[in-house]
PDB file of C-alpha atoms in Angstrom:
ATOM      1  CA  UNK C  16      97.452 109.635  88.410  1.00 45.00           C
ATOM      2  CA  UNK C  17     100.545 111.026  86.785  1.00 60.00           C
ATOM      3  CA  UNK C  18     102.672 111.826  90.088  1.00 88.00           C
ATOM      4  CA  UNK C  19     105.148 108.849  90.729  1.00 94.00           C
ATOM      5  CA  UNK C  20     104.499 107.610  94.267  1.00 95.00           C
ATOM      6  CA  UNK C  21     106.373 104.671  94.918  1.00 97.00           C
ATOM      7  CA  UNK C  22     109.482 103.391  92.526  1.00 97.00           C
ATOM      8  CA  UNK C  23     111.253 100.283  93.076  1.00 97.00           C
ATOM      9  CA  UNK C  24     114.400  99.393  91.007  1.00 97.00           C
ATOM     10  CA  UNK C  25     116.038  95.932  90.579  1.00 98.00           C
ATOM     11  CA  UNK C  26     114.907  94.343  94.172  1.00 98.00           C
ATOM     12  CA  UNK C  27     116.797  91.353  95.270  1.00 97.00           C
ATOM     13  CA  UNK C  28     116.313  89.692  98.452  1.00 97.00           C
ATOM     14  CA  UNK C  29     117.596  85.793  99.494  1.00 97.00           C
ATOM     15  CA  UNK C  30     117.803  84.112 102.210  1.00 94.00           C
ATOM     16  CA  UNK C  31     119.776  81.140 103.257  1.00 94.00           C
ATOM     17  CA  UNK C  32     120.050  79.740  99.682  1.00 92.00           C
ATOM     18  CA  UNK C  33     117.017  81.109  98.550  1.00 94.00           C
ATOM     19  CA  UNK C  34     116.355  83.849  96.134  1.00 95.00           C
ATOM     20  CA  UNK C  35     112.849  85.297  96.695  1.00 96.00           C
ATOM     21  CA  UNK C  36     113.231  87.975  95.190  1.00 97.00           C
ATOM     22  CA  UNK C  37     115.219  88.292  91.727  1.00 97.00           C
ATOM     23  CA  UNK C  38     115.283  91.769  90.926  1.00 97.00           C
ATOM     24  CA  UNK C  39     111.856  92.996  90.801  1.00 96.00           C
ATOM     25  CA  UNK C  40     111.233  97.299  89.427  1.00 97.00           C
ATOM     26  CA  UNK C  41     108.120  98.616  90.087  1.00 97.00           C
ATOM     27  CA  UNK C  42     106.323 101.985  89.655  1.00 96.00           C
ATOM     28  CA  UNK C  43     103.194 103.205  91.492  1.00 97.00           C
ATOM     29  CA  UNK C  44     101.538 106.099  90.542  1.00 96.00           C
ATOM     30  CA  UNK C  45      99.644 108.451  92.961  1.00 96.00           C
ATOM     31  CA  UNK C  46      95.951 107.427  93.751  1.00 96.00           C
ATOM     32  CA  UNK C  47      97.156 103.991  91.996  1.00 97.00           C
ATOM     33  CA  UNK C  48      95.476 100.752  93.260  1.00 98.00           C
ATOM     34  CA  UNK C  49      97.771  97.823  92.655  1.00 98.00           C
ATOM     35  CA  UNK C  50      97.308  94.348  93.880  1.00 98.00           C
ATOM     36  CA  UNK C  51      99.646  91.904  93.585  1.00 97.00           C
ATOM     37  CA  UNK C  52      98.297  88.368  92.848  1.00 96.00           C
ATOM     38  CA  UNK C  53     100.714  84.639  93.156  1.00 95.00           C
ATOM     39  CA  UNK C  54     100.939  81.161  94.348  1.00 93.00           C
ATOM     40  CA  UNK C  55     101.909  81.473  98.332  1.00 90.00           C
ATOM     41  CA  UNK C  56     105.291  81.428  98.915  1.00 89.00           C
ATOM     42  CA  UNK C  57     106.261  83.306  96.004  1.00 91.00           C
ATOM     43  CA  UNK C  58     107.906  86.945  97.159  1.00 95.00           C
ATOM     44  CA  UNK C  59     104.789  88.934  97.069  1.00 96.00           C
ATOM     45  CA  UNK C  60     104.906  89.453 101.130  1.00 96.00           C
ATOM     46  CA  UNK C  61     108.665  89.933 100.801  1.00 97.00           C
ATOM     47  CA  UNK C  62     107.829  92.482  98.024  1.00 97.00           C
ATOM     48  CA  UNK C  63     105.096  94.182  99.843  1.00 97.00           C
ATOM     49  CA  UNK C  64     107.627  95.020 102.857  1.00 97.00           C
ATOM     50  CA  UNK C  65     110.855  95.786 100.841  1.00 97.00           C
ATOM     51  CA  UNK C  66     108.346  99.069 100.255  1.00 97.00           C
ATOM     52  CA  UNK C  67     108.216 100.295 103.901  1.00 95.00           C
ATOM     53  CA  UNK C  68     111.970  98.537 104.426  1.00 96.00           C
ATOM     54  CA  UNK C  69     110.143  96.443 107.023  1.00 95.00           C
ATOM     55  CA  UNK C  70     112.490  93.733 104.760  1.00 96.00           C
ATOM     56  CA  UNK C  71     115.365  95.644 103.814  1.00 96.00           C
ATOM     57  CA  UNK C  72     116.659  94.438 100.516  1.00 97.00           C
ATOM     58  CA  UNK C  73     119.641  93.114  99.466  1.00 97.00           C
ATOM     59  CA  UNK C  74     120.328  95.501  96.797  1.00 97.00           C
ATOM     60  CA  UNK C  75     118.122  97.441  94.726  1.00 97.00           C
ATOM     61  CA  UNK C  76     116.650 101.196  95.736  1.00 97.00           C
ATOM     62  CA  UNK C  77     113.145 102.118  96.981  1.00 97.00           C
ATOM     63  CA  UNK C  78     111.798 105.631  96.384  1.00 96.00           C
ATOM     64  CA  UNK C  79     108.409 106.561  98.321  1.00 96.00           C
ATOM     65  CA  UNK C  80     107.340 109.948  97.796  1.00 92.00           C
ATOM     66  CA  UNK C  81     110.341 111.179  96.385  1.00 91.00           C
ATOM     67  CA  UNK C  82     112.421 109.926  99.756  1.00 94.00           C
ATOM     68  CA  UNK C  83     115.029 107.083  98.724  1.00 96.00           C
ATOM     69  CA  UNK C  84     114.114 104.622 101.876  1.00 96.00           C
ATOM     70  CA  UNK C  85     117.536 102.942 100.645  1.00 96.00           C
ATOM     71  CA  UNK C  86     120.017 105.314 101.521  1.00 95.00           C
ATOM     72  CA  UNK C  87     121.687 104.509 104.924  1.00 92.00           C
ATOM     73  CA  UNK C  88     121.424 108.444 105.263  1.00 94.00           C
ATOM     74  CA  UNK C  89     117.597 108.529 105.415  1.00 94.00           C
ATOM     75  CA  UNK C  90     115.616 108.151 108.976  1.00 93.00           C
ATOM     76  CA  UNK C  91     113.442 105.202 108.065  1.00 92.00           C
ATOM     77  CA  UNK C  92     111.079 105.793 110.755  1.00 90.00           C
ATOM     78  CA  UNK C  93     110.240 109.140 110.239  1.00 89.00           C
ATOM     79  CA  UNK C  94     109.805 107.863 106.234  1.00 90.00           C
ATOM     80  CA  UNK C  95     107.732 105.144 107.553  1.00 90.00           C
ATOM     81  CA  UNK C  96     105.545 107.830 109.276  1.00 87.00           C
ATOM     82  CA  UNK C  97     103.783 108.165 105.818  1.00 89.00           C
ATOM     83  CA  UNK C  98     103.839 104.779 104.674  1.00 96.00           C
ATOM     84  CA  UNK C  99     100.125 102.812 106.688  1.00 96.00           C
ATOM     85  CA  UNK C 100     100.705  99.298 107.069  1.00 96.00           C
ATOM     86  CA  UNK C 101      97.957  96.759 107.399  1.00 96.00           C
ATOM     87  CA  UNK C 102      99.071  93.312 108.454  1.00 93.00           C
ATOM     88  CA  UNK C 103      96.942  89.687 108.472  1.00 91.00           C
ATOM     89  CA  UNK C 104      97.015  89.244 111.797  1.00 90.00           C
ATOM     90  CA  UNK C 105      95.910  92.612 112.849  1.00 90.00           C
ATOM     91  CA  UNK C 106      98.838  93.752 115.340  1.00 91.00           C
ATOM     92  CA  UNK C 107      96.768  95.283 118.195  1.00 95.00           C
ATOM     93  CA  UNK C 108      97.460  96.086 121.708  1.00 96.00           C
ATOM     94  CA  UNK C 109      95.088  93.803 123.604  1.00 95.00           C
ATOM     95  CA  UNK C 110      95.404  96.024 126.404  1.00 97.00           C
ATOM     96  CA  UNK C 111      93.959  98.897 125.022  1.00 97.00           C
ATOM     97  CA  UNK C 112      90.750 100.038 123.932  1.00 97.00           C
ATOM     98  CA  UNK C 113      90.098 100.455 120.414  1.00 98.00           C
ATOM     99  CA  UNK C 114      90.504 104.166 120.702  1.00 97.00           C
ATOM    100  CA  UNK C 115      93.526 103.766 122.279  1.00 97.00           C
ATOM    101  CA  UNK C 116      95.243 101.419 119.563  1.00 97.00           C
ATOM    102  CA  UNK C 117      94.221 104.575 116.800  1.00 97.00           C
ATOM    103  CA  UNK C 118      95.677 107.484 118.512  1.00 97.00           C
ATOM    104  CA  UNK C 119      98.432 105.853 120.112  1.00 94.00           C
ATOM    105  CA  UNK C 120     100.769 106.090 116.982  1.00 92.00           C
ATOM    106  CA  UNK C 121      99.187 110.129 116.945  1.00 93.00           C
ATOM    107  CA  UNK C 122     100.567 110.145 120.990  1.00 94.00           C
ATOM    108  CA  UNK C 123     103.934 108.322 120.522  1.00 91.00           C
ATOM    109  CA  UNK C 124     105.750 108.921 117.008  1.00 87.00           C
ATOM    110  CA  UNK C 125     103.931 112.139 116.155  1.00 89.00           C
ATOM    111  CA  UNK C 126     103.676 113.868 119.911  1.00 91.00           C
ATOM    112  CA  UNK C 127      99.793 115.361 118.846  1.00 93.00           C
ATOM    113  CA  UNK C 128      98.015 116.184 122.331  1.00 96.00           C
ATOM    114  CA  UNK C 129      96.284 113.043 123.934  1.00 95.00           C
ATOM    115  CA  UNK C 130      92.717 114.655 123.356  1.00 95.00           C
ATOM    116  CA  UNK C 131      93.228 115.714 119.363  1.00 96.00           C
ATOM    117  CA  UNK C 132      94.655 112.765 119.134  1.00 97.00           C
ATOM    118  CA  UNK C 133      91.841 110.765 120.456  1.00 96.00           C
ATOM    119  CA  UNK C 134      89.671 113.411 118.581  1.00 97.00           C
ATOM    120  CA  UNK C 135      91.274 112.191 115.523  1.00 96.00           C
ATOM    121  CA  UNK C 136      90.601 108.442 116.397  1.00 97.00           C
ATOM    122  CA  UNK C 137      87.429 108.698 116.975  1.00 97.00           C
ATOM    123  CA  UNK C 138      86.514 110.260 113.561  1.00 97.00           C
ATOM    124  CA  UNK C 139      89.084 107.415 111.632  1.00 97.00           C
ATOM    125  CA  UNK C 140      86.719 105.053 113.584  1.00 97.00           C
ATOM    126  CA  UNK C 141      83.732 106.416 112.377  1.00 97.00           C
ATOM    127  CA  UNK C 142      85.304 106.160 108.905  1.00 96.00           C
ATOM    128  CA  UNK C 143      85.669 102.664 109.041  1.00 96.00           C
ATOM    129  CA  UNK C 144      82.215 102.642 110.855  1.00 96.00           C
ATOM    130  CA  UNK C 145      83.265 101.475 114.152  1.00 97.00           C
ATOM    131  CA  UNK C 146      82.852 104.535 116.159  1.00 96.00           C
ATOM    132  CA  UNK C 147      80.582 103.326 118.213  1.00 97.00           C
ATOM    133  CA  UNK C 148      83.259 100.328 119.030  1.00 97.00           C
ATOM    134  CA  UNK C 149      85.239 103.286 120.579  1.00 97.00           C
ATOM    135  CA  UNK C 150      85.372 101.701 124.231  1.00 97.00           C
ATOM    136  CA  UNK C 151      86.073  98.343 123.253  1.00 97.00           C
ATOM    137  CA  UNK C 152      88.810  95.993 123.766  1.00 97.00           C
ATOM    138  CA  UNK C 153      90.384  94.056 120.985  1.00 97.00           C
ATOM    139  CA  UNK C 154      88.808  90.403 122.753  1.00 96.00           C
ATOM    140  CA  UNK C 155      85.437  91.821 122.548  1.00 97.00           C
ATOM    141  CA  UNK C 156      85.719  92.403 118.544  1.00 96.00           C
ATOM    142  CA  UNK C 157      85.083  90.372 115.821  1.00 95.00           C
ATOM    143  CA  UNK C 158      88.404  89.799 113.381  1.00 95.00           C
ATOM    144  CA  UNK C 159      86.570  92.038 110.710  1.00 95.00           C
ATOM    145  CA  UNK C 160      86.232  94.680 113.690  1.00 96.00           C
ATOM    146  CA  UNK C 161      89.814  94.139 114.711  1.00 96.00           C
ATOM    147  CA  UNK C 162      90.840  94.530 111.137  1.00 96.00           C
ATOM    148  CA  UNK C 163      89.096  97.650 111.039  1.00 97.00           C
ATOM    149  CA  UNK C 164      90.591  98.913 114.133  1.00 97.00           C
ATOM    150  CA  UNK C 165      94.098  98.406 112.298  1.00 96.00           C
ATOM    151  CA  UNK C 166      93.209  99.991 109.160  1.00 97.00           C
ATOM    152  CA  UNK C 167      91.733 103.226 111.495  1.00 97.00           C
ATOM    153  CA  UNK C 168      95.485 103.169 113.144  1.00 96.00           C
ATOM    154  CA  UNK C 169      97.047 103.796 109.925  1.00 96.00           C
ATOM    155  CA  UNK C 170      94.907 105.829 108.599  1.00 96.00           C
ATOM    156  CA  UNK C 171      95.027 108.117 111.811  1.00 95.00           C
ATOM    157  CA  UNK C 172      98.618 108.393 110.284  1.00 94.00           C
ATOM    158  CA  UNK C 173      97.536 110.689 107.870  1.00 94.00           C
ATOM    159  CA  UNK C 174      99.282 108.700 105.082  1.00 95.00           C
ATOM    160  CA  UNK C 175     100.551 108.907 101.630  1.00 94.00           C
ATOM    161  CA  UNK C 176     100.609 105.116 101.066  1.00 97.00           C
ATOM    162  CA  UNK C 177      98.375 102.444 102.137  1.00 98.00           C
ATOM    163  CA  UNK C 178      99.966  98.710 101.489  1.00 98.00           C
ATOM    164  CA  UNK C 179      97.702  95.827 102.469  1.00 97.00           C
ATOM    165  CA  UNK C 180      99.523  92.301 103.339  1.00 96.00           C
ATOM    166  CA  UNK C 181      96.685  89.978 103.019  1.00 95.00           C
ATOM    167  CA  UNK C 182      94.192  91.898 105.038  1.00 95.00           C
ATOM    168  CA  UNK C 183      91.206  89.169 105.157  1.00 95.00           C
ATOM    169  CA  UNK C 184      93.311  86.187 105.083  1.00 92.00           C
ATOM    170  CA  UNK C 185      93.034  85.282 109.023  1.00 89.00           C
ATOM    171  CA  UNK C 186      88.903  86.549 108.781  1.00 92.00           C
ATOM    172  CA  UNK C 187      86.049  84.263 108.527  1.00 91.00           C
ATOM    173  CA  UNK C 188      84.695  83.975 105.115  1.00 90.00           C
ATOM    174  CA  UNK C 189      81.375  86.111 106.874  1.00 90.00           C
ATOM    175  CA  UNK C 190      83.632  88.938 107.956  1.00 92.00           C
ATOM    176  CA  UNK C 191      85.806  89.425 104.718  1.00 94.00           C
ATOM    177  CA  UNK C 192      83.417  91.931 102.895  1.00 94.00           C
ATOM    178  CA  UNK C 193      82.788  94.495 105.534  1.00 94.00           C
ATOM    179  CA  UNK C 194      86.907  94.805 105.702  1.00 96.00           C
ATOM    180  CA  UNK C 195      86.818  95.002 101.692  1.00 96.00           C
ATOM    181  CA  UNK C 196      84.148  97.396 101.712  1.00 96.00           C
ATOM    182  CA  UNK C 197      86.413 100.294 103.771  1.00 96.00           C
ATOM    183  CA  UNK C 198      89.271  99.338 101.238  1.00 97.00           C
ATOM    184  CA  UNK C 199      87.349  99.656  98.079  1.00 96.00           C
ATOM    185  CA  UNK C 200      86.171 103.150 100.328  1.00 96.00           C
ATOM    186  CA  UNK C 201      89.624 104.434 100.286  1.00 97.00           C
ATOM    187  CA  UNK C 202      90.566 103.219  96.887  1.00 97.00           C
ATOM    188  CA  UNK C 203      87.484 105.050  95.572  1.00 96.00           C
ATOM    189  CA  UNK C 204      88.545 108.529  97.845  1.00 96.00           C
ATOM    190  CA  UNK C 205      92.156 108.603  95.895  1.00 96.00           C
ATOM    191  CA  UNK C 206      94.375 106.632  98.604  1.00 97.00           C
ATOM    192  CA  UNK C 207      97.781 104.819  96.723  1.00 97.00           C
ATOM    193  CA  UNK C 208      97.514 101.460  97.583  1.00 98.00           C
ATOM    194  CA  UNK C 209      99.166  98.502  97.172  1.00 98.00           C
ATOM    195  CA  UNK C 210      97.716  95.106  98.190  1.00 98.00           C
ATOM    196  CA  UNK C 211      98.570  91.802  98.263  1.00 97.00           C
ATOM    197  CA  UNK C 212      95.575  89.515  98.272  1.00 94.00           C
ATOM    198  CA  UNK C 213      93.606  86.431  97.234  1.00 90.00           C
ATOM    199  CA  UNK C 214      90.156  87.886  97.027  1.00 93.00           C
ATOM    200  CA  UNK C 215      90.064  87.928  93.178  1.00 94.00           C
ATOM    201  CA  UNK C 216      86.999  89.852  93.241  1.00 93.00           C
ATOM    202  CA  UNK C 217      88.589  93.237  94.809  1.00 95.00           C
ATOM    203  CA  UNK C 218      91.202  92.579  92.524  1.00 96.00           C
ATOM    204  CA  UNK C 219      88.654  92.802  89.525  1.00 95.00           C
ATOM    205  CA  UNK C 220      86.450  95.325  90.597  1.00 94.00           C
ATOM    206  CA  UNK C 221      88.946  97.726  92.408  1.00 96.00           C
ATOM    207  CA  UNK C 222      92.757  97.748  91.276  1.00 97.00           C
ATOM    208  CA  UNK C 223      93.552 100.040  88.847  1.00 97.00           C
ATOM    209  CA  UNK C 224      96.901  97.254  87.540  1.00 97.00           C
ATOM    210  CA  UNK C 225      97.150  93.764  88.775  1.00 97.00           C
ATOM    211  CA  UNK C 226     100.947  91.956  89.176  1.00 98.00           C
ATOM    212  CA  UNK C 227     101.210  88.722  88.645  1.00 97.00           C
ATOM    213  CA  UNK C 228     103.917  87.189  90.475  1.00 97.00           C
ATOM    214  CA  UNK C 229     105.818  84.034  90.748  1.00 95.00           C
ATOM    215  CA  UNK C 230     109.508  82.877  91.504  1.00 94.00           C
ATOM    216  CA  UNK C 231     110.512  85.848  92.535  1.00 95.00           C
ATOM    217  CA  UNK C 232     109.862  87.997  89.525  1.00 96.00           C
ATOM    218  CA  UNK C 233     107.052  90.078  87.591  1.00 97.00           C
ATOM    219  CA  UNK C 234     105.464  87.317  85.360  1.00 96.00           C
ATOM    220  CA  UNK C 235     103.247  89.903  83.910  1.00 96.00           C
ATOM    221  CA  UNK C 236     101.114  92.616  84.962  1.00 96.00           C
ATOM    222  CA  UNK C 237      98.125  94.832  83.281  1.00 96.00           C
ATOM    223  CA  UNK C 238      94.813  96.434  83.740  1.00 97.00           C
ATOM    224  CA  UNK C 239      92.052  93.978  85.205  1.00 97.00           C
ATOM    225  CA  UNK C 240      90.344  93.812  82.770  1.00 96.00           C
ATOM    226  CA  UNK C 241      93.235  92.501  80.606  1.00 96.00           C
ATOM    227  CA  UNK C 242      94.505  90.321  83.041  1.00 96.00           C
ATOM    228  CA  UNK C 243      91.828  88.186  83.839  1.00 95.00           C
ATOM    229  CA  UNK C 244      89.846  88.172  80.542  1.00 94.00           C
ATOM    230  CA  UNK C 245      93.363  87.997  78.250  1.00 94.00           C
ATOM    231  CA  UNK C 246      96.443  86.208  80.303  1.00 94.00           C
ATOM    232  CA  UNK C 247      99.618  86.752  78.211  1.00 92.00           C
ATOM    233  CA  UNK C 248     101.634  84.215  80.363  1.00 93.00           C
ATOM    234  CA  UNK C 249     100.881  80.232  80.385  1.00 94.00           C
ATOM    235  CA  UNK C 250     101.395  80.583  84.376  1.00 93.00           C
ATOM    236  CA  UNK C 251      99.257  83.325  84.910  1.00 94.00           C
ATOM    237  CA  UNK C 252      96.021  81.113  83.382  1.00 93.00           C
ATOM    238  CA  UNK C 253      97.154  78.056  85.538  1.00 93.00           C
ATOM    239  CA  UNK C 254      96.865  80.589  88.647  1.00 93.00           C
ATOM    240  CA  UNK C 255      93.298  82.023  87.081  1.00 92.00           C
ATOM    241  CA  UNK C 256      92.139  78.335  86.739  1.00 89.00           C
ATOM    242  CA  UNK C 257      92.044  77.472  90.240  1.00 83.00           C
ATOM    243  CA  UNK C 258      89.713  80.584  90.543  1.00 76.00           C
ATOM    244  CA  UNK C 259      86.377  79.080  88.482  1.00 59.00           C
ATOM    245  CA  UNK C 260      84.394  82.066  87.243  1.00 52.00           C
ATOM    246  CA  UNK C 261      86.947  84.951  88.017  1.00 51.00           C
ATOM    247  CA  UNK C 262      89.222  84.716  84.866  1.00 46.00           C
ATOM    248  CA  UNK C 263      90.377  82.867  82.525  1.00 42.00           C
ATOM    249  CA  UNK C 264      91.216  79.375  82.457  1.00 36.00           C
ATOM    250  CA  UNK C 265      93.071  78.314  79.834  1.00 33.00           C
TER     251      UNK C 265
END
């Protein structure tokens, strides 16, 4: 827990007239769980993909294991190589079977042999507990399945990071759990991940820090524990109140 993972100094991003991000520092240590918690609309997406430089800042400098992702200099995809991305609306080729949408990253960015490379996606399938979903296409899964598939992609990766932008918010309430279940999985094997979400329960039971954002900056962030039993801010217990039962309301 002591090796610094991700570092993020001073982030500023606006556009138009906008500022939705207003220099925002952040530190993320290895085998760290973080989930970022907000009102919609309020930079945690932005945040999230300033990270992988998906959003390229402003100003401001990103560090992910020990590579500054900010420096004109540095080969962003090869950086991104090592940085597993897990978007809402799961991003998979329709045309493919599910197999095929894990190793393809393994066949095309990292040049591994088509058969280790399918070796490898069928055992990140089986990880996620879809291997025997293998043969399927995308419009024969469920959105929880699909997820899955997406989360087996990166992970077939082999990466150091694992960032999360609202995984279960296009799922059926029904299908959410069996996607949280393989995160809380890889949370509880070591993996660094950061997460932006609105299940408040994951956020309780799995991060290891919770940051509270809004406006575009850090309103306050802390263990769990203290943040939903003890909010500091006036703005975090507003947020907490809409969630009866999870946290604090005052």
């Amino acid at each position: 827990m002591e090796n610094e993972i991700i570092r993020m100094e001073n982030i500023k991003k606006t556009y138009g007239k906008t500022e939705v991000l207003k220099g925002i520092s952040l530190n993320v240590r290895e085998s760290e769980v973080i989930v970022l918690l907000g009102p919609s609309g309020t930079g945690k997406s932005t945040f999230l993909r300033c990270i992988n430089m998906l959003t390229v800042p402003d100003s401001g400098t990103v560090w992910v294991n020990g590579l500054e992702l900010t420096d004109k200099k540095v080969n962003i995809n090869h950086a991104r190589e090592h940085i597993g991305m897990v978007f809402q609306d799961f991003n998979l080729f329709s045309h493919l079977r599910a197999l095929d949408n894990v190793a393809i990253g393994l066949t095309e960015v990292l040049g591994v042999k088509k058969s280790e490379a399918r070796a490898r996606a069928q055992a990140e399938l089986e990880r996620v507990g879809l291997g025997d979903k293998a043969s399927l296409y995308p419009g024969q899964l469920s959105g929880g399945q699909k997820q899955r598939v997406a989360i087996a992609r990166a992970l077939a990766m082999d990466p150091k990071v694992m960032l999360f932008d609202e995984p279960t918010s296009a799922l059926d309430p029904e299908l959410i759990g069996e996607v949280l279940d393989v995160m809380q999985k890889l949370a509880a094997e070591g993996m660094t991940m950061v997460c932006v979400t609105h299940e408040m329960h994951f956020a309780k039971e799995v991060a290891n820090r919770v940051v509270f954002m809004e406006g575009g900056v850090i309103v306050e962030e802390g263990s769990p524990d203290q943040f939903f039993n003890d909010p500091h801010s006036q703005r975090a217990k507003k947020f907490l109140g809409k969630f009866a039962g999870v946290g604090a309301a005052g």
